Coordinates of C-alpha atoms and ligand atoms in Angstrom, one line a residue:
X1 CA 0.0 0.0 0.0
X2 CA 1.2 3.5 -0.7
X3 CA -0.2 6.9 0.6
X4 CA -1.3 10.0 -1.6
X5 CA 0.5 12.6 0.4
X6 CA -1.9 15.4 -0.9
X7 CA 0.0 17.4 1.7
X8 CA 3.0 17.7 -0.1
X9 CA 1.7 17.4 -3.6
X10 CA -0.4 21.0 -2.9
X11 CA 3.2 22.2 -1.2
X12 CA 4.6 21.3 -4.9
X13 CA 1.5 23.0 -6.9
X14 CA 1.6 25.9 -4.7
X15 CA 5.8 26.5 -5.4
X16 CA 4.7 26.0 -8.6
X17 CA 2.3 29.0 -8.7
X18 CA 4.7 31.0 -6.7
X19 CA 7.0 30.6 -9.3
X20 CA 4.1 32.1 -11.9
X21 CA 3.3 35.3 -9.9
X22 CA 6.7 35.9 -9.6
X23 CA 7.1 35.9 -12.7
X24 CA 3.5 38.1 -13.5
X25 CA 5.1 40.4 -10.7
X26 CA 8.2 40.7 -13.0
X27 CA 6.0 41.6 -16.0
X28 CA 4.1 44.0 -14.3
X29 CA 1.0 41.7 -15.2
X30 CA -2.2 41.6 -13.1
X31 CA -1.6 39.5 -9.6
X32 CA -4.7 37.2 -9.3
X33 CA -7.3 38.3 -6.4
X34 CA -9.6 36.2 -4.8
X35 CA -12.4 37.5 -2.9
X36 CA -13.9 35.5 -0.1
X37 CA -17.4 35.9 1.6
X38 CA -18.3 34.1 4.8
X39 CA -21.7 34.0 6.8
X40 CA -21.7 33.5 10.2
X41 CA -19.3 31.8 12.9
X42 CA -19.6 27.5 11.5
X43 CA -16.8 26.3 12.9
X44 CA -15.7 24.3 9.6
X45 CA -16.4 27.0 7.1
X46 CA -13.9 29.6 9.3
X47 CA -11.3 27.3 9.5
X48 CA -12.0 26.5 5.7
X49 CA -11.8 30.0 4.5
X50 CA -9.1 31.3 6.6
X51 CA -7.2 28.0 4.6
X52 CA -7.9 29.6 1.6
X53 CA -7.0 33.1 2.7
X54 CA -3.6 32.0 3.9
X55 CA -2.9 30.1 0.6
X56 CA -3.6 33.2 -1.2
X57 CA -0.9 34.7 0.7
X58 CA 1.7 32.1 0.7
X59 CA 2.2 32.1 -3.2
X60 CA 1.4 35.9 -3.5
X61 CA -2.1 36.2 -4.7
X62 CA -4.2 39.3 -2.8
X63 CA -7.0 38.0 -1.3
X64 CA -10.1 39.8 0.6
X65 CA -12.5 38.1 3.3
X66 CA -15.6 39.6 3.6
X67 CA -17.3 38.6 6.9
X68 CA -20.7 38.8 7.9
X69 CA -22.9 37.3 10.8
X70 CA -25.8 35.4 10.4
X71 CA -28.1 38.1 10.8
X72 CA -27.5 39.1 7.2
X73 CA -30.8 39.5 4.6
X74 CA -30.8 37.3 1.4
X75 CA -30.9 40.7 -0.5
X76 CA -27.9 41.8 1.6
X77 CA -25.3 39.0 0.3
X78 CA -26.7 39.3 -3.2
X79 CA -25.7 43.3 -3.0
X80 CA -22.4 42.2 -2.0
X81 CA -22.1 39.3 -5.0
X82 CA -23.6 42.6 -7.7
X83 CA -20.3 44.0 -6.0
X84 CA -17.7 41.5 -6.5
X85 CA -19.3 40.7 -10.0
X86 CA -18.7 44.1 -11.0
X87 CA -15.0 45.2 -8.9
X88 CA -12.5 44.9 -11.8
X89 CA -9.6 44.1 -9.5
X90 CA -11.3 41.2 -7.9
X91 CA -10.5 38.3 -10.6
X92 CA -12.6 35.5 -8.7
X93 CA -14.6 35.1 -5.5
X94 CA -16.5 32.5 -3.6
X95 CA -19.2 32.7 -1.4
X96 CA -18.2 30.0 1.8
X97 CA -21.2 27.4 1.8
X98 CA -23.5 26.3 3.9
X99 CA -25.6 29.5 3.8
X100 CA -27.6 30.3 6.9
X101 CA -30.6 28.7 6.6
X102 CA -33.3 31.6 5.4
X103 CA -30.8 32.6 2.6
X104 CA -31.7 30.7 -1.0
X105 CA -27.9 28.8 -1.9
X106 CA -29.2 28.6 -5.2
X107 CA -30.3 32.1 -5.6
X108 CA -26.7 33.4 -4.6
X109 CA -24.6 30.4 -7.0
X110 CA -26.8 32.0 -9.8
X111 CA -26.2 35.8 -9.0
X112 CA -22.4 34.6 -9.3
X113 CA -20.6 35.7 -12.6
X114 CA -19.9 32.8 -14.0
X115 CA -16.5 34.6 -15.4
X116 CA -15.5 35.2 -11.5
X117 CA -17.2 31.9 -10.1
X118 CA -13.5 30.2 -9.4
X119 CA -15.7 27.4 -7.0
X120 CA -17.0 26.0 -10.9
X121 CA -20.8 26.2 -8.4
X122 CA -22.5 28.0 -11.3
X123 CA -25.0 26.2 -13.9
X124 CA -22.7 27.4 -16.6
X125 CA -19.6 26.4 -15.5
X126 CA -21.2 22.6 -14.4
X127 CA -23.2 23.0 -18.1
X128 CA -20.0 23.5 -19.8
X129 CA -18.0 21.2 -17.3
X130 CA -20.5 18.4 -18.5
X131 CA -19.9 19.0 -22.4
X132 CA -16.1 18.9 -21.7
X133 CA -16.0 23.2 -22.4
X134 CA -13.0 24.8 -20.7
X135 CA -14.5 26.1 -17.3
X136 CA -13.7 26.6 -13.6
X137 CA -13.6 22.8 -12.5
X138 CA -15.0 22.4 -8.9
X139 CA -12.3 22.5 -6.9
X140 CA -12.5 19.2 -4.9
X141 CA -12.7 17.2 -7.9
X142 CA -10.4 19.0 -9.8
X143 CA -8.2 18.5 -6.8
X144 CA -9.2 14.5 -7.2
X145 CA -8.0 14.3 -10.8
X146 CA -4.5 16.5 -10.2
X147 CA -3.6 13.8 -7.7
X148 CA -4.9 10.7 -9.9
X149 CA -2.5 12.4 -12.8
X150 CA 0.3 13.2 -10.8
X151 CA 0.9 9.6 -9.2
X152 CA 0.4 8.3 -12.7
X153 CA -3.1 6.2 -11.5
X154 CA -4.2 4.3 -14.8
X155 CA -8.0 5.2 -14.8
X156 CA -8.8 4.3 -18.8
X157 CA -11.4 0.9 -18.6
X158 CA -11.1 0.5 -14.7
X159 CA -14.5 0.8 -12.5
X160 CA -14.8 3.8 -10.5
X161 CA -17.7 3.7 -7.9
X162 CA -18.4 7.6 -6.8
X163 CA -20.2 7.5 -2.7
X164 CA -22.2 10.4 -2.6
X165 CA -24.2 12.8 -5.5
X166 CA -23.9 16.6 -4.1
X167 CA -23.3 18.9 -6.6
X168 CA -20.1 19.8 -5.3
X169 CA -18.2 16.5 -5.1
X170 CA -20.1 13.1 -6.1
X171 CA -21.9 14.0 -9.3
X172 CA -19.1 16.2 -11.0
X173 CA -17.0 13.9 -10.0
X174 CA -18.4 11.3 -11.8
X175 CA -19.3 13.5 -15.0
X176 CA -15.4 13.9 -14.9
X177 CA -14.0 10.4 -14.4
X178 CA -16.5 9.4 -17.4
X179 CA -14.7 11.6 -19.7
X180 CA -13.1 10.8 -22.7
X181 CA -9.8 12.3 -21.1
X182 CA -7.0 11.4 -19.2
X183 CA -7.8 10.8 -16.3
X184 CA -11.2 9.8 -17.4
X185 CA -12.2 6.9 -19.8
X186 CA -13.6 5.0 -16.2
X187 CA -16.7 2.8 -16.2
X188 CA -18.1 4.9 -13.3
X189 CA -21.2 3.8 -10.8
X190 CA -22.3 6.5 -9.0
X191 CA -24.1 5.2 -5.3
X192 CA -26.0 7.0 -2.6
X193 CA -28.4 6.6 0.0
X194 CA -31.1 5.1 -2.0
X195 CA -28.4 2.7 -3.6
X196 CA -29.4 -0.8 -3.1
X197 CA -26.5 -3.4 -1.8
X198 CA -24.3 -0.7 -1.7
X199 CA -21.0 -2.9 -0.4
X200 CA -21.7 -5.2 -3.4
X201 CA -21.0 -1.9 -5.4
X202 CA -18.0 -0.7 -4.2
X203 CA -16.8 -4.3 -3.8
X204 CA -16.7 -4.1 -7.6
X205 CA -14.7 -0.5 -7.6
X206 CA -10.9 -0.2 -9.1
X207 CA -10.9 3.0 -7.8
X208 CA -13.5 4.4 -4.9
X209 CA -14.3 8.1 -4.6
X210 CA -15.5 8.6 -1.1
X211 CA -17.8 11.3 -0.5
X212 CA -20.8 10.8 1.8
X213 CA -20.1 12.6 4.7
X214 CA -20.1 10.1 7.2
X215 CA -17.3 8.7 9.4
X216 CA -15.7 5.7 8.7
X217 CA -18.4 4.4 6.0
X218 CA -16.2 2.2 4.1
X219 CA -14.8 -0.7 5.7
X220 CA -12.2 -3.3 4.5
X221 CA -15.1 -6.1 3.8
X222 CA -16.3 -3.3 1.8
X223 CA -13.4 -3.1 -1.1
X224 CA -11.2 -5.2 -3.4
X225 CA -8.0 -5.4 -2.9
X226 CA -5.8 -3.5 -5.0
X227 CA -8.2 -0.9 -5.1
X228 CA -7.4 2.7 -5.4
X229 CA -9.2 4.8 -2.2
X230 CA -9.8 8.6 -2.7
X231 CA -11.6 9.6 0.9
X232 CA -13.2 13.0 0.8
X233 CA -14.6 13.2 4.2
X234 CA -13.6 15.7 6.6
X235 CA -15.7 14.7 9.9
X236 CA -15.5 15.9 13.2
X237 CA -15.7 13.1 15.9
X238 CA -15.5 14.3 19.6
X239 CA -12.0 13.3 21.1
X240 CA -11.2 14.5 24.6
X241 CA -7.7 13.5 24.4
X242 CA -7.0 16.5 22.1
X243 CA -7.1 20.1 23.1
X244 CA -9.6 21.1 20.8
X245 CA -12.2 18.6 21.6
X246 CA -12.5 16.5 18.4
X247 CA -10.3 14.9 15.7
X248 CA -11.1 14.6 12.2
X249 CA -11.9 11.6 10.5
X250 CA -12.8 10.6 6.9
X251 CA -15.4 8.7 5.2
X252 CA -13.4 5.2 5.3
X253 CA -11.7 3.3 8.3
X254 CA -7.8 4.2 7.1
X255 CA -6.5 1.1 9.6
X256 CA -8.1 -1.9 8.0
X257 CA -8.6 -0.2 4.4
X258 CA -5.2 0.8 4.0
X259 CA -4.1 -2.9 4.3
X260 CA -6.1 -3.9 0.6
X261 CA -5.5 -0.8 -1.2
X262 CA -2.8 -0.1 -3.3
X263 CA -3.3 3.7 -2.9
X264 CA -5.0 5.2 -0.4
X265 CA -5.7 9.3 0.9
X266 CA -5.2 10.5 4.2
X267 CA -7.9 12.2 6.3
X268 CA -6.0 15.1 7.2
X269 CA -3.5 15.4 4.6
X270 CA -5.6 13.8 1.1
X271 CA -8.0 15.8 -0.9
X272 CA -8.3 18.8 1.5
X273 CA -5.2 20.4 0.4
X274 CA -5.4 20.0 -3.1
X275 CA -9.1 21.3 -3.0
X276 CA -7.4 24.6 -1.8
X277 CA -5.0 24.3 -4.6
X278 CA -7.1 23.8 -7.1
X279 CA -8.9 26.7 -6.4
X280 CA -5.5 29.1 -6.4
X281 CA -5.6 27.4 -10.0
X282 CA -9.0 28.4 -10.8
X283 CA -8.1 31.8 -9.3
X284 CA -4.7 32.2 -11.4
X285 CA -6.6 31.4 -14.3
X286 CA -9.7 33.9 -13.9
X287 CA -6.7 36.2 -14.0
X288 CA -5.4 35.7 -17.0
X289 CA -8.7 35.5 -18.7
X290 CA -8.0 31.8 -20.5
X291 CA -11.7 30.5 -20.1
X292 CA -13.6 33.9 -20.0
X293 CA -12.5 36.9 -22.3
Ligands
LIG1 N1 -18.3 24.3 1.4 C1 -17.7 23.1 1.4 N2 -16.9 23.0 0.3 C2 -16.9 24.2 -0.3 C3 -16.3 24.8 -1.4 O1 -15.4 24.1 -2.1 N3 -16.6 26.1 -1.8 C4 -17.5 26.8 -1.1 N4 -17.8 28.0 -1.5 N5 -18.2 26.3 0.0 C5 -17.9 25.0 0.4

């Protein structure tokens, strides 16, 4: 078994964008400038933002938090998305999700410019996503598929099994492994709640794309050995052995799974980083216009 250290592969990507805004600094280009907006005190989402804000600084992009509490009116945060649409120095932005719960998600993803939307939320950028159109990929998956290509994971004819169908990880996830692309070309089967026999599924899966948001879901009886293990859960379990009062887990028991898979991500240390990554990508290129004139 070997680990995806998706630690250290973001470390690389983000010395590797570095390099690039150097280099845009040098040239007197524009420096990229993500904008982030962030309702209310959930735990996750502040620690998940100030993330992002800190990347932004560590490879020289300017960033912006805009922070708000709860209290906020629907009509409020869609003021402040007319804003960011329309600030020319702001090349991207994202607006930290979940949304209190008497704001309308959907009604702020579509009031996003799809030229600034840098998460790849908005119908346009999933539309063209689908129909293989350069867009902002969503940055979890497109954090998935930069770790499959750079440890060279052969994907073309294997069986990928997706857990979970949000429309953040699961089902562009599985839009994207189906691709005629590398990596793509998979036989993917995408499971969920509803699915029925849902061990029998993933038994079947070369490579399993965990992403149902609950800890420890996959077990060893549950996959093939070999098999290629992608966990995308970030859950908090309560742990009074560490000063904070919880630890987090992912979606599959590392211990016993780790011992069948060839590959395997860490929860800390897998997908979260590169999810940050991939949206410094997105950000970099909003700035130099290459999907959006
Ligand atoms: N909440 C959980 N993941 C994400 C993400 O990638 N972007 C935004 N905006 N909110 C999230």
């Amino acid at each position: 078994m070997a680990v995806i250290d998706g630690k250290a592969l973001a470390e690389t990507i983000k010395l590797e964008i570095r390099e690039e805004v150097l280099l845009l600094k040098e040239q007197r280009k524009n420096i990229p400038h993500l904008a982030a907006v962030l309702i209310g005190n959930n735990p996750a989402s502040e620690s998940y933002v100030k993330s992002k804000v800190r990347s932004c600084e560590h490879v020289g992009f300017e960033s912006t938090l805009i922070r708000k509490d709860d209290s906020i009116t629907e009509q409020e945060l869609l003021d402040i998305v007319k804003d960011l649409n329309e600030e020319e120095d702001i090349d991207g932005f994202i607006v930290q999700l979940p949304l209190p719960k008497h704001i309308d998600e959907q009604k702020v993803t579509l009031a996003i410019d799809p030229k600034k939307d840098v998460d790849g939320f908005h119908p346009v950028n999933f539309g063209r996503m689908a129909q293989g159109l350069p867009c902002y990929l969503p940055a979890t998956p497109f954090g998935i598929l930069t770790m499959l290509e750079r440890y060279k994971v052969e994907t073309e004819g294997k069986h990928c099994v997706v857990l979970g169908r949000s429309n953040i990880v699961g089902s562009p996830m599985s839009i994207l492994l189906s691709r005629k692309a590398y990596p793509g070309n998979c036989t993917v089967t995408l499971v969920h709640s509803r699915t029925k026999d849902l061990s029998a599924e993933i038994k079947r899966a070369d490579i399993v794309i965990a992403a149902i948001g609950i800890p420890h879901f996959v077990t060893a009886d549950m996959v093939k050995e070999g098999a290629v293990i992608i966990d995308v859960g970030i859950n908090r379990v309560e742990d009074d052995s560490r000063r904070r009062g919880y630890r987090l887990v992912g979606d599959v028991e590392y211990d016993a799974v780790s011992s069948k898979a060839s590959l395997i991500t860490p929860v800390p240390g897998g997908v979260g980083p590169m999810t940050v990554t991939s949206l410094l990508l997105n950000t970099l290129s909003a700035s130099k216009k290459e999907i959006y004139s």
